[in-house]
């Protein structure tokens, strides 16, 4: 399948499939994935766990060549902080900060958390349409018409990346999680009237890296007032919970679900026609 991005010398050149749901600009999952890719190259030791990644989209990222650079801000015995920047024509368009923590003994005791139960991982179609950015199965209003998240009730998703982020490079678990968490914004900000909030930034937290290609999300909260919103979701792999996503967003209109998710039906996105 066509990758999201190809190398052009020192630049990365996006393909049209990298565009998101708000017009001919890069989708948040591609922006976050590229920043996470740069961060990970400075992670160093294998027992450092990526615990947090915050992605800030400072302006709409055009579908034009870009560069991504990262540097270590601080490295201690139990942590490492890394920053990354994305530029186009020398201008800063997005940035990220990441925190790695060293793995060690797990404390004893029982811990409280809100119980979340995801639907089972769906079966995939025999053939995936090359025009869709990812395989995603949305769950929510399964009885009504329209997009499943367009209701005032619980909503979930299972997704799998189906193409290279950068041509010829295998996706790492951290990059997969960084791309998947962008869905938090759509998942939590849909209303009965549709989606009218655009991502300003988002944060991924991880207690461990995902195992396998599937990542699930369950919407937990949406709070908004005067056109400013925040939403949160739990992240899962097929073994259980792995972390959470938080999105901040501002009111915006004209979201195109077909462009963002390649919708072929309101139930299973990514099916071939």
PDB file of C-alpha atoms in Angstrom, residues 1-2 8 27 56 63 67 84 139-140 145 180 266-267 269:
ATOM      1  CA  UNK A   1       0.000   0.000   0.000  1.00  0.00           C
ATOM      2  CA  UNK A   2       1.026   3.610  -0.540  1.00  0.00           C
ATOM      3  CA  UNK A   8      13.056  13.153  -0.342  1.00  0.00           C
ATOM      4  CA  UNK A  27      -3.969  14.234   9.784  1.00  0.00           C
ATOM      5  CA  UNK A  56       1.015  20.186  19.886  1.00  0.00           C
ATOM      6  CA  UNK A  63       0.753  18.368   2.433  1.00  0.00           C
ATOM      7  CA  UNK A  67      11.445  17.966   8.491  1.00  0.00           C
ATOM      8  CA  UNK A  84      10.814  17.044  18.857  1.00  0.00           C
ATOM      9  CA  UNK A 139     -18.878   1.119  17.832  1.00  0.00           C
ATOM     10  CA  UNK A 140     -21.610   3.283  19.294  1.00  0.00           C
ATOM     11  CA  UNK A 145     -28.271   5.743  10.716  1.00  0.00           C
ATOM     12  CA  UNK A 180      -3.828   5.626  17.361  1.00  0.00           C
ATOM     13  CA  UNK A 266     -21.094   3.433   9.182  1.00  0.00           C
ATOM     14  CA  UNK A 267     -20.262   0.148  10.874  1.00  0.00           C
ATOM     15  CA  UNK A 269     -14.540   1.499   8.225  1.00  0.00           C
TER      16      UNK A 269
END
